[in-house]
XYZ file of N, CA and C in Angstrom:
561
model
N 12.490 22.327 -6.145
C 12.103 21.534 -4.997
C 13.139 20.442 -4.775
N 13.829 20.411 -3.918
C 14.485 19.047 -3.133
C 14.279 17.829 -2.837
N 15.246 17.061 -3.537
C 14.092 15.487 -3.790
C 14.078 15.205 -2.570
N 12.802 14.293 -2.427
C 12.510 13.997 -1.134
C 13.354 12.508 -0.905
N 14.148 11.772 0.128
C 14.745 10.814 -0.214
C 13.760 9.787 0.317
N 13.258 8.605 -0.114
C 12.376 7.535 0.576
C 12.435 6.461 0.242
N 13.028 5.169 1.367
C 13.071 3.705 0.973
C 12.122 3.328 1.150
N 12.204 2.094 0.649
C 10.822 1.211 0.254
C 11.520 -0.174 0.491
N 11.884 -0.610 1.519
C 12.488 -1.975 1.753
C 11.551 -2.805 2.116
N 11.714 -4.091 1.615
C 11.012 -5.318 1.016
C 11.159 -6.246 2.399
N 10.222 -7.284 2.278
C 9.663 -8.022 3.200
C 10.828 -9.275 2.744
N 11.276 -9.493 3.883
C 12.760 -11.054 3.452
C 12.154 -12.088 3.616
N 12.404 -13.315 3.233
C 12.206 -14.664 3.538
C 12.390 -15.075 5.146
N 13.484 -14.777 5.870
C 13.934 -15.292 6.591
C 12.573 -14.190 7.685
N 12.180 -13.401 7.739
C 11.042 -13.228 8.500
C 9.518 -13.342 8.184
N 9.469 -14.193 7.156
C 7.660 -14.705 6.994
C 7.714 -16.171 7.538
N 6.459 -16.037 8.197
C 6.079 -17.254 8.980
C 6.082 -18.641 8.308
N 5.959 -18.630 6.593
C 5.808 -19.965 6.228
C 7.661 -20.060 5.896
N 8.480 -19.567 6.136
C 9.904 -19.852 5.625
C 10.222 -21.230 7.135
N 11.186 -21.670 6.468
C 11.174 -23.079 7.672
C 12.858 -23.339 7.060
N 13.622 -23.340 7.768
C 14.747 -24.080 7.354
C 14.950 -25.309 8.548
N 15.817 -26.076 7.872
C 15.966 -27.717 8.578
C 17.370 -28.268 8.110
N 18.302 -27.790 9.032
C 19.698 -28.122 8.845
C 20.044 -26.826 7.899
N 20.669 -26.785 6.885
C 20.860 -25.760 6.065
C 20.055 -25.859 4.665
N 18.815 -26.613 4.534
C 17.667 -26.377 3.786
C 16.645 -25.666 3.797
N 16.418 -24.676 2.789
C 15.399 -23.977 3.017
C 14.403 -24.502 2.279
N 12.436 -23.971 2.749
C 11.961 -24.711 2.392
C 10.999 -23.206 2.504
N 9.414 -23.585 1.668
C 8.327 -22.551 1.815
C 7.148 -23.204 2.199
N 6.317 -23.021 3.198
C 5.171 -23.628 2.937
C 4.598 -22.725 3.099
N 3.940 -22.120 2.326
C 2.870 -20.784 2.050
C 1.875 -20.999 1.439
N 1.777 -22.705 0.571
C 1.073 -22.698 -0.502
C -0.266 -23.213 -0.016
N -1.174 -22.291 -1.120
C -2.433 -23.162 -0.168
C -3.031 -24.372 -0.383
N -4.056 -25.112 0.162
C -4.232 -26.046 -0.107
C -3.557 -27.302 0.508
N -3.012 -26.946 1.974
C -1.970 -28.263 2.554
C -0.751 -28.924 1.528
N -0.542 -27.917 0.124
C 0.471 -28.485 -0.472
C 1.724 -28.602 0.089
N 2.164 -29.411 -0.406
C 3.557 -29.840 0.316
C 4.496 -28.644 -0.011
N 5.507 -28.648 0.547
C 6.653 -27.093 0.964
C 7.285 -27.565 -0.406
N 7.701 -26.509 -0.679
C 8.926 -26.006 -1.916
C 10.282 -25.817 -1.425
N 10.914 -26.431 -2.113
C 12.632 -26.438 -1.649
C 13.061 -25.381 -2.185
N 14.050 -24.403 -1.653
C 14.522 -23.488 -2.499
C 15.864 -24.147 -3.197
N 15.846 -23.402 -4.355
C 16.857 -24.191 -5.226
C 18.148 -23.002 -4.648
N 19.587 -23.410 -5.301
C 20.488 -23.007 -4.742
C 20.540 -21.330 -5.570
N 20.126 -21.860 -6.363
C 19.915 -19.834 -7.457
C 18.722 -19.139 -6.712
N 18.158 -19.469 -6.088
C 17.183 -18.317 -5.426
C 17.655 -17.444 -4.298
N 17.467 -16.206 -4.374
C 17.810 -15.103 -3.389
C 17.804 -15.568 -2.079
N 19.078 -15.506 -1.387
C 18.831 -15.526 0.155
C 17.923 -15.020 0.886
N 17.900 -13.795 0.453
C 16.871 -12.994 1.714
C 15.556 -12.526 0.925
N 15.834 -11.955 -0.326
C 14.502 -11.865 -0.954
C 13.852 -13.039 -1.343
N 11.708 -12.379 -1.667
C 11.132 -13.759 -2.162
C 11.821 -13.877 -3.564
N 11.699 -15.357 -3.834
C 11.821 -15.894 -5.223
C 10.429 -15.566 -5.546
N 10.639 -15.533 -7.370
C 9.557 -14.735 -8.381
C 8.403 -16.259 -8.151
N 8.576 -17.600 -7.366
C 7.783 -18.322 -7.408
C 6.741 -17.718 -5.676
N 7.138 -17.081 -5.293
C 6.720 -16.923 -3.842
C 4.927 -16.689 -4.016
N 4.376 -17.844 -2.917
C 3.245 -18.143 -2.861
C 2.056 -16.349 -2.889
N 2.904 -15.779 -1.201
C 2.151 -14.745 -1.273
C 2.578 -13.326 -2.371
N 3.319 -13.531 -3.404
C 3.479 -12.067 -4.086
C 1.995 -12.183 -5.183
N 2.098 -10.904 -5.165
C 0.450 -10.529 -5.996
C 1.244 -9.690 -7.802
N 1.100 -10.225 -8.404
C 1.410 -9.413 -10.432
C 0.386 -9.497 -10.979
N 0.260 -8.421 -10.968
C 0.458 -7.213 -10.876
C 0.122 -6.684 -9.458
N 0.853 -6.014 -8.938
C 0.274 -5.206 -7.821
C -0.836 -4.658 -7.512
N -1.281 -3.903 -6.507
C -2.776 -4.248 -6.514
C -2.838 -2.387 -5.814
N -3.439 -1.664 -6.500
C -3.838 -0.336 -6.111
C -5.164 -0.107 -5.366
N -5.287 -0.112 -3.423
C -6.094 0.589 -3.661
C -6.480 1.933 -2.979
N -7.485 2.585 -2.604
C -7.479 3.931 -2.487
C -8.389 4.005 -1.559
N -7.916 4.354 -0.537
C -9.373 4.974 0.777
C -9.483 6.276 0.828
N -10.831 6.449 0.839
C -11.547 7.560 0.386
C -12.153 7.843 1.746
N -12.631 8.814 2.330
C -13.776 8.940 3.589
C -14.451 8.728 3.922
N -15.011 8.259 4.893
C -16.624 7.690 5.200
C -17.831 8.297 4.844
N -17.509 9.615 5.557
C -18.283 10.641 5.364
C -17.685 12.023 5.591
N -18.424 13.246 5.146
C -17.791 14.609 5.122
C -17.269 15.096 6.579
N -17.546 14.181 7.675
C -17.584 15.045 9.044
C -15.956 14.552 9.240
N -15.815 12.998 8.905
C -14.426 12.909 8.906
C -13.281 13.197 7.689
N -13.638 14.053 6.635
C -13.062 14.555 5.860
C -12.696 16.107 6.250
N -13.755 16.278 7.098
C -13.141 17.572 8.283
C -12.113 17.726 9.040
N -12.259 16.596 9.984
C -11.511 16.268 10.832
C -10.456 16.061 10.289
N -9.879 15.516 9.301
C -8.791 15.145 8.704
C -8.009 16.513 8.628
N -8.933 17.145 8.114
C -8.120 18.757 7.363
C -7.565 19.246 8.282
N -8.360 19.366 9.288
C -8.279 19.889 10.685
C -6.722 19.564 11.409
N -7.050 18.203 12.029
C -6.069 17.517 12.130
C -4.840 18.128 11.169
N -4.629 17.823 10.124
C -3.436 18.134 9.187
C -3.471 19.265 8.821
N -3.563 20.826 9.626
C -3.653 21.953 9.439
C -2.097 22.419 9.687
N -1.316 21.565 10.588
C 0.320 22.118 10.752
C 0.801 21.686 9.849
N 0.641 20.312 9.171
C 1.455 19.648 7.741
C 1.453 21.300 6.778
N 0.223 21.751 6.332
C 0.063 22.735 5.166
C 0.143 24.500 5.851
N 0.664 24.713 7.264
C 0.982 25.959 7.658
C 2.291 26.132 7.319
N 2.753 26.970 7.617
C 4.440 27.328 7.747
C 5.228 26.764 9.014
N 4.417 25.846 10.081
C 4.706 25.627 11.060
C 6.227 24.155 10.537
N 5.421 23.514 9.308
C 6.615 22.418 8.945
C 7.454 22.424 8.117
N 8.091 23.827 7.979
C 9.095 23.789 6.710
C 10.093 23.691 7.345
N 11.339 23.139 6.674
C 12.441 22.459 6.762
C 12.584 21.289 7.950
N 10.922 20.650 7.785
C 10.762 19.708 9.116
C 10.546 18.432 8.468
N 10.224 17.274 8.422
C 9.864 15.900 7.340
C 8.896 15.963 8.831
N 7.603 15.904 7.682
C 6.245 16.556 9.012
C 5.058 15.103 7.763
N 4.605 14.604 8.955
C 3.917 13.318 8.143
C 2.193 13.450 8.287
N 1.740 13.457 7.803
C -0.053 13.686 7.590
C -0.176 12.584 8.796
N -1.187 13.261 10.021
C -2.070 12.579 10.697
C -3.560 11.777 10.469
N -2.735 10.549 9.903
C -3.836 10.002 9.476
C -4.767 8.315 10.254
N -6.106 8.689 10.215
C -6.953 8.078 11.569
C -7.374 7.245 10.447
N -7.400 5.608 10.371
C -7.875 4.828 9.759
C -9.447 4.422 9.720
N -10.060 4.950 10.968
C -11.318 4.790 11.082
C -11.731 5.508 10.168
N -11.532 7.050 9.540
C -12.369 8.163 8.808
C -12.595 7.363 7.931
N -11.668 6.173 7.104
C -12.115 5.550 5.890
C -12.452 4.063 5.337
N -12.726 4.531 4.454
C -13.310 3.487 4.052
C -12.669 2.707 2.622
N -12.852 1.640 1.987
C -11.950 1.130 0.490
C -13.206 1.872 -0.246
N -12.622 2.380 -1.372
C -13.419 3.355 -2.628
C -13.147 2.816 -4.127
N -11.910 2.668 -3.920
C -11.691 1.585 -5.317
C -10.399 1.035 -5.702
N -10.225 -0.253 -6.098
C -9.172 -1.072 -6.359
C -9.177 -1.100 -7.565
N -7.704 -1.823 -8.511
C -7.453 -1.781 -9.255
C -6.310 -2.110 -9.544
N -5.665 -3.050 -10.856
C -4.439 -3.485 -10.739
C -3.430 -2.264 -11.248
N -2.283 -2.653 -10.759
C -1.228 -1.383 -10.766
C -0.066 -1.893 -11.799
N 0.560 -1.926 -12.795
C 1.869 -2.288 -13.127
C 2.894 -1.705 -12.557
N 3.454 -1.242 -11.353
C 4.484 -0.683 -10.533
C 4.495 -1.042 -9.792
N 5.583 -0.636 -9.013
C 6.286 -1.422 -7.663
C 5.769 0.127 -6.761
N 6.149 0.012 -5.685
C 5.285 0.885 -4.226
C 6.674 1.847 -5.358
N 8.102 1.815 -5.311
C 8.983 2.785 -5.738
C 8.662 3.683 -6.913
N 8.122 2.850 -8.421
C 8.049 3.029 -8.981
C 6.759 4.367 -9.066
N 5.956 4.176 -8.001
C 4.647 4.737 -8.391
C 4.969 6.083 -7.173
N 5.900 5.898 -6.740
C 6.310 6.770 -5.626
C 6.901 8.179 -6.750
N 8.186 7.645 -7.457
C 8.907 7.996 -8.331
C 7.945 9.356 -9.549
N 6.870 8.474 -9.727
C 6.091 8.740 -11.075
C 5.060 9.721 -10.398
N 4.708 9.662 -9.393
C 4.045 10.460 -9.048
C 4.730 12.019 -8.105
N 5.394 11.593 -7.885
C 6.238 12.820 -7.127
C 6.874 13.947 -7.887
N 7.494 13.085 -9.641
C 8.226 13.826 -10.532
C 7.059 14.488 -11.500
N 6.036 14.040 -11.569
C 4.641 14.528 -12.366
C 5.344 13.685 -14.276
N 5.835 12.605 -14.137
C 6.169 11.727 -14.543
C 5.099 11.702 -16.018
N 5.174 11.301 -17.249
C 3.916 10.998 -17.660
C 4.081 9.603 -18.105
N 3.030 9.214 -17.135
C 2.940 7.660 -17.254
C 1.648 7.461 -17.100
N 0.789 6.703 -17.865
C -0.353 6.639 -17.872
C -1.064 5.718 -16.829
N -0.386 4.775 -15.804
C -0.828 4.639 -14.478
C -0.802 5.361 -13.612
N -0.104 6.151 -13.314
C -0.107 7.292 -12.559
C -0.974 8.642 -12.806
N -1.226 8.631 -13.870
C -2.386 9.616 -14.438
C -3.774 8.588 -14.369
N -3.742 7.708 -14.508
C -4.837 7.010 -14.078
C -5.242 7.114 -13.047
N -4.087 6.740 -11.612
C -4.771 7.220 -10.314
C -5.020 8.637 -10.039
N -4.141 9.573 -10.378
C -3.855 10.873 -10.470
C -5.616 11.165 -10.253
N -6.508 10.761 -11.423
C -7.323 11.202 -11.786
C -8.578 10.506 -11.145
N -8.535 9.888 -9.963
C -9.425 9.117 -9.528
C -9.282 9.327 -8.206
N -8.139 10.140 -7.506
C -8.211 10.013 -5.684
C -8.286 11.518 -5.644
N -8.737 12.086 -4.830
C -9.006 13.181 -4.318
C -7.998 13.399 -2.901
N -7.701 14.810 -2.981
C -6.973 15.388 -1.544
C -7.879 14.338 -0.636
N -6.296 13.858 0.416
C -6.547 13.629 1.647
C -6.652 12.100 1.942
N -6.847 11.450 0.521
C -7.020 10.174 0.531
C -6.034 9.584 0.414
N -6.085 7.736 0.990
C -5.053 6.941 1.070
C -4.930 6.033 0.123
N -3.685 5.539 -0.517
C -3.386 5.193 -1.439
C -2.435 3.732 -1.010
N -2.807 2.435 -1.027
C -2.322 1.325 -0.691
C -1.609 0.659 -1.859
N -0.653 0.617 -1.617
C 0.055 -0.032 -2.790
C 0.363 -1.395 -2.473
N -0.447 -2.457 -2.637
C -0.130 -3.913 -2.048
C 0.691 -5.305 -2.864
N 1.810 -5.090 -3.138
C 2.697 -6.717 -4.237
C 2.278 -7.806 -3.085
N 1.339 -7.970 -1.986
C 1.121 -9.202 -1.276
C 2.269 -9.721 -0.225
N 3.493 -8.852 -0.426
C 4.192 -9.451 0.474
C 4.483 -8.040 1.704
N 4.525 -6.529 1.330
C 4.232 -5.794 2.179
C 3.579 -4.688 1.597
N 2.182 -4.345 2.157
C 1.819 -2.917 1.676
C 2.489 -1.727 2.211
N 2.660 -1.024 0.918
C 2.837 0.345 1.600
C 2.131 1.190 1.334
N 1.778 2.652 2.030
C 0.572 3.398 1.686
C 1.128 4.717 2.119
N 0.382 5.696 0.913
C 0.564 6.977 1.068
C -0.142 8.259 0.874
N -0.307 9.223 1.189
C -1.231 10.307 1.635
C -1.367 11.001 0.272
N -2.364 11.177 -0.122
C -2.572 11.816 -1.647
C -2.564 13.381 -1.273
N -1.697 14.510 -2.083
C -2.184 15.957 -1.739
C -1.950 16.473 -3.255
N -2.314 17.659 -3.500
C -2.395 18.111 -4.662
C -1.557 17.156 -5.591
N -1.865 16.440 -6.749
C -0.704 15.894 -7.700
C 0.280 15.060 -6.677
N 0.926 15.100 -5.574
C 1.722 14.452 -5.261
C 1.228 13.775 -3.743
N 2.563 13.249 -3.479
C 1.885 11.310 -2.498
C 3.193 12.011 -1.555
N 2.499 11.676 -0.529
C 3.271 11.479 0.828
C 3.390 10.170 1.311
N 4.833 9.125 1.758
C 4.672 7.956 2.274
C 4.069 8.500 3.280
N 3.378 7.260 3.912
C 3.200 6.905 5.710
C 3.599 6.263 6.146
N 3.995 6.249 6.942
C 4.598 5.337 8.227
C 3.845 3.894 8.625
N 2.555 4.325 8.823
C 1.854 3.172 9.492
C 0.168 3.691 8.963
N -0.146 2.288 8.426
C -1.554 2.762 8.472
C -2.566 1.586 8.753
N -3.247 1.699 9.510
C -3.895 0.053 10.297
C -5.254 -0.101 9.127
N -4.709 -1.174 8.346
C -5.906 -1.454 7.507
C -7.244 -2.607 8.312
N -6.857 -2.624 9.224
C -7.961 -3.494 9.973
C -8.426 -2.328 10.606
N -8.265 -1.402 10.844
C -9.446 -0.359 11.383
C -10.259 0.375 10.477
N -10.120 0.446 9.067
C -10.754 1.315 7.918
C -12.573 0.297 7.947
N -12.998 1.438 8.029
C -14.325 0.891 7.832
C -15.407 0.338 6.151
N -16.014 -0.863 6.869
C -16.756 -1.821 5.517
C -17.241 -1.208 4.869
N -17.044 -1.313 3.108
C -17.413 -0.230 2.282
C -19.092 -0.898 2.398
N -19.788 0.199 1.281
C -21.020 -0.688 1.538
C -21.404 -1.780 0.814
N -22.145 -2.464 1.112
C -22.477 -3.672 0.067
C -23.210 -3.105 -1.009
N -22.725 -4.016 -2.294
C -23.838 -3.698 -3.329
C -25.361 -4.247 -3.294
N -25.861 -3.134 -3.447
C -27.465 -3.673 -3.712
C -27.989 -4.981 -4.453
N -28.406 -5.930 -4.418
C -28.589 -6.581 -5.010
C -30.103 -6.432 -6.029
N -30.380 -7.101 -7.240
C -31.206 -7.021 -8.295
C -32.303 -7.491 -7.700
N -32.431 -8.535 -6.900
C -33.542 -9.019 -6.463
C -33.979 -8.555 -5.362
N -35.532 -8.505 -5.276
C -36.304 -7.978 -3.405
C -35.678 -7.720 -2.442
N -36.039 -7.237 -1.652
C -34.964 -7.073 0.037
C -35.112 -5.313 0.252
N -34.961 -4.694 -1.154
C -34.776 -3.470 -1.372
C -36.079 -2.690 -0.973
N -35.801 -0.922 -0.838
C -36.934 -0.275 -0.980
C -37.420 -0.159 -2.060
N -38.880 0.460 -2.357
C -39.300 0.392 -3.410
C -40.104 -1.036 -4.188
């Protein structure tokens, strides 16, 4: 099989909203709490965040949308019936995927970078985070890989991950609430 080639380029300073420069000082105010801005010192990366950057998340944050229900786990298949025909070979053919069908199913911290887990899962790698998710998402489901400064997300199919392009996490629908111990309930 032919490696598949796929970047994973990172979110810069100079385009997040809390970066502020003032003359040739750079500064962050990201932090919460009305704290006062952070100067960048002269050793911190021009364009990438520094390892102090307010919004990065460490460990990364895995999570996995699963379907609402079976009617849109249909539709999905359906939909993505040319991805798995003969209609897309020697084509870079991307899963049609509708953010409404799903829903969040389960999170979990990740030790990898969006590359790393790209890497490990594509090569059938043995790494025991990747066999961790391996063993918890089912065909068809979406896989969010979030370090807080850009998610990226990708299409789960047998053993291996397809990037996506775009996937609107403000349209995935509210998982359900947990029941609570006390009254309200049936029964």
């Amino acid at each position: 099989m032919a490696k598949q080639k796929c970047t994973f380029p990172g979110q810069n300073c100079p385009s997040c909203p809390y970066h502020e420069t003032v003359g040739v000082t750079r500064y962050c105010s990201g932090f919460p709490k009305k704290r006062k801005a952070r100067r960048f010192r002269r050793s911190d990366p021009r364009y990438k965040p520094p390892k102090w950057c307010p919004r990065r998340i460490s460990p990364p944050v895995c999570r996995v949308y699963g379907f609402k229900d079976r009617e849109s786990e249909l539709s999905a298949w359906l939909l993505n019936q040319d991805m798995t025909s003969g209609k897309g070979i020697g084509q870079k053919v991307s899963p049609t995927v509708l953010a409404y069908h799903y829903k969040l199913r389960l999170e979990l911290p990740l030790a990898m970078t969006a590359k790393q887990f790209y890497e490990a899962m594509q090569f059938e790698a043995d790494t025991c985070a990747a066999d961790e998710v391996r063993n918890q998402v089912e065909y068809g489901e979406v896989i969010e890989i979030d370090d807080g400064l850009k998610p990226y997300y990708f299409y789960f199919t047998s053993f291996r991950v397809i990037p996506l392009p775009y996937f609107d996490r403000s349209r995935v629908q509210p998982s359900e609430p947990v029941p609570s111990m006390e009254g309200g309930g049936p029964g």
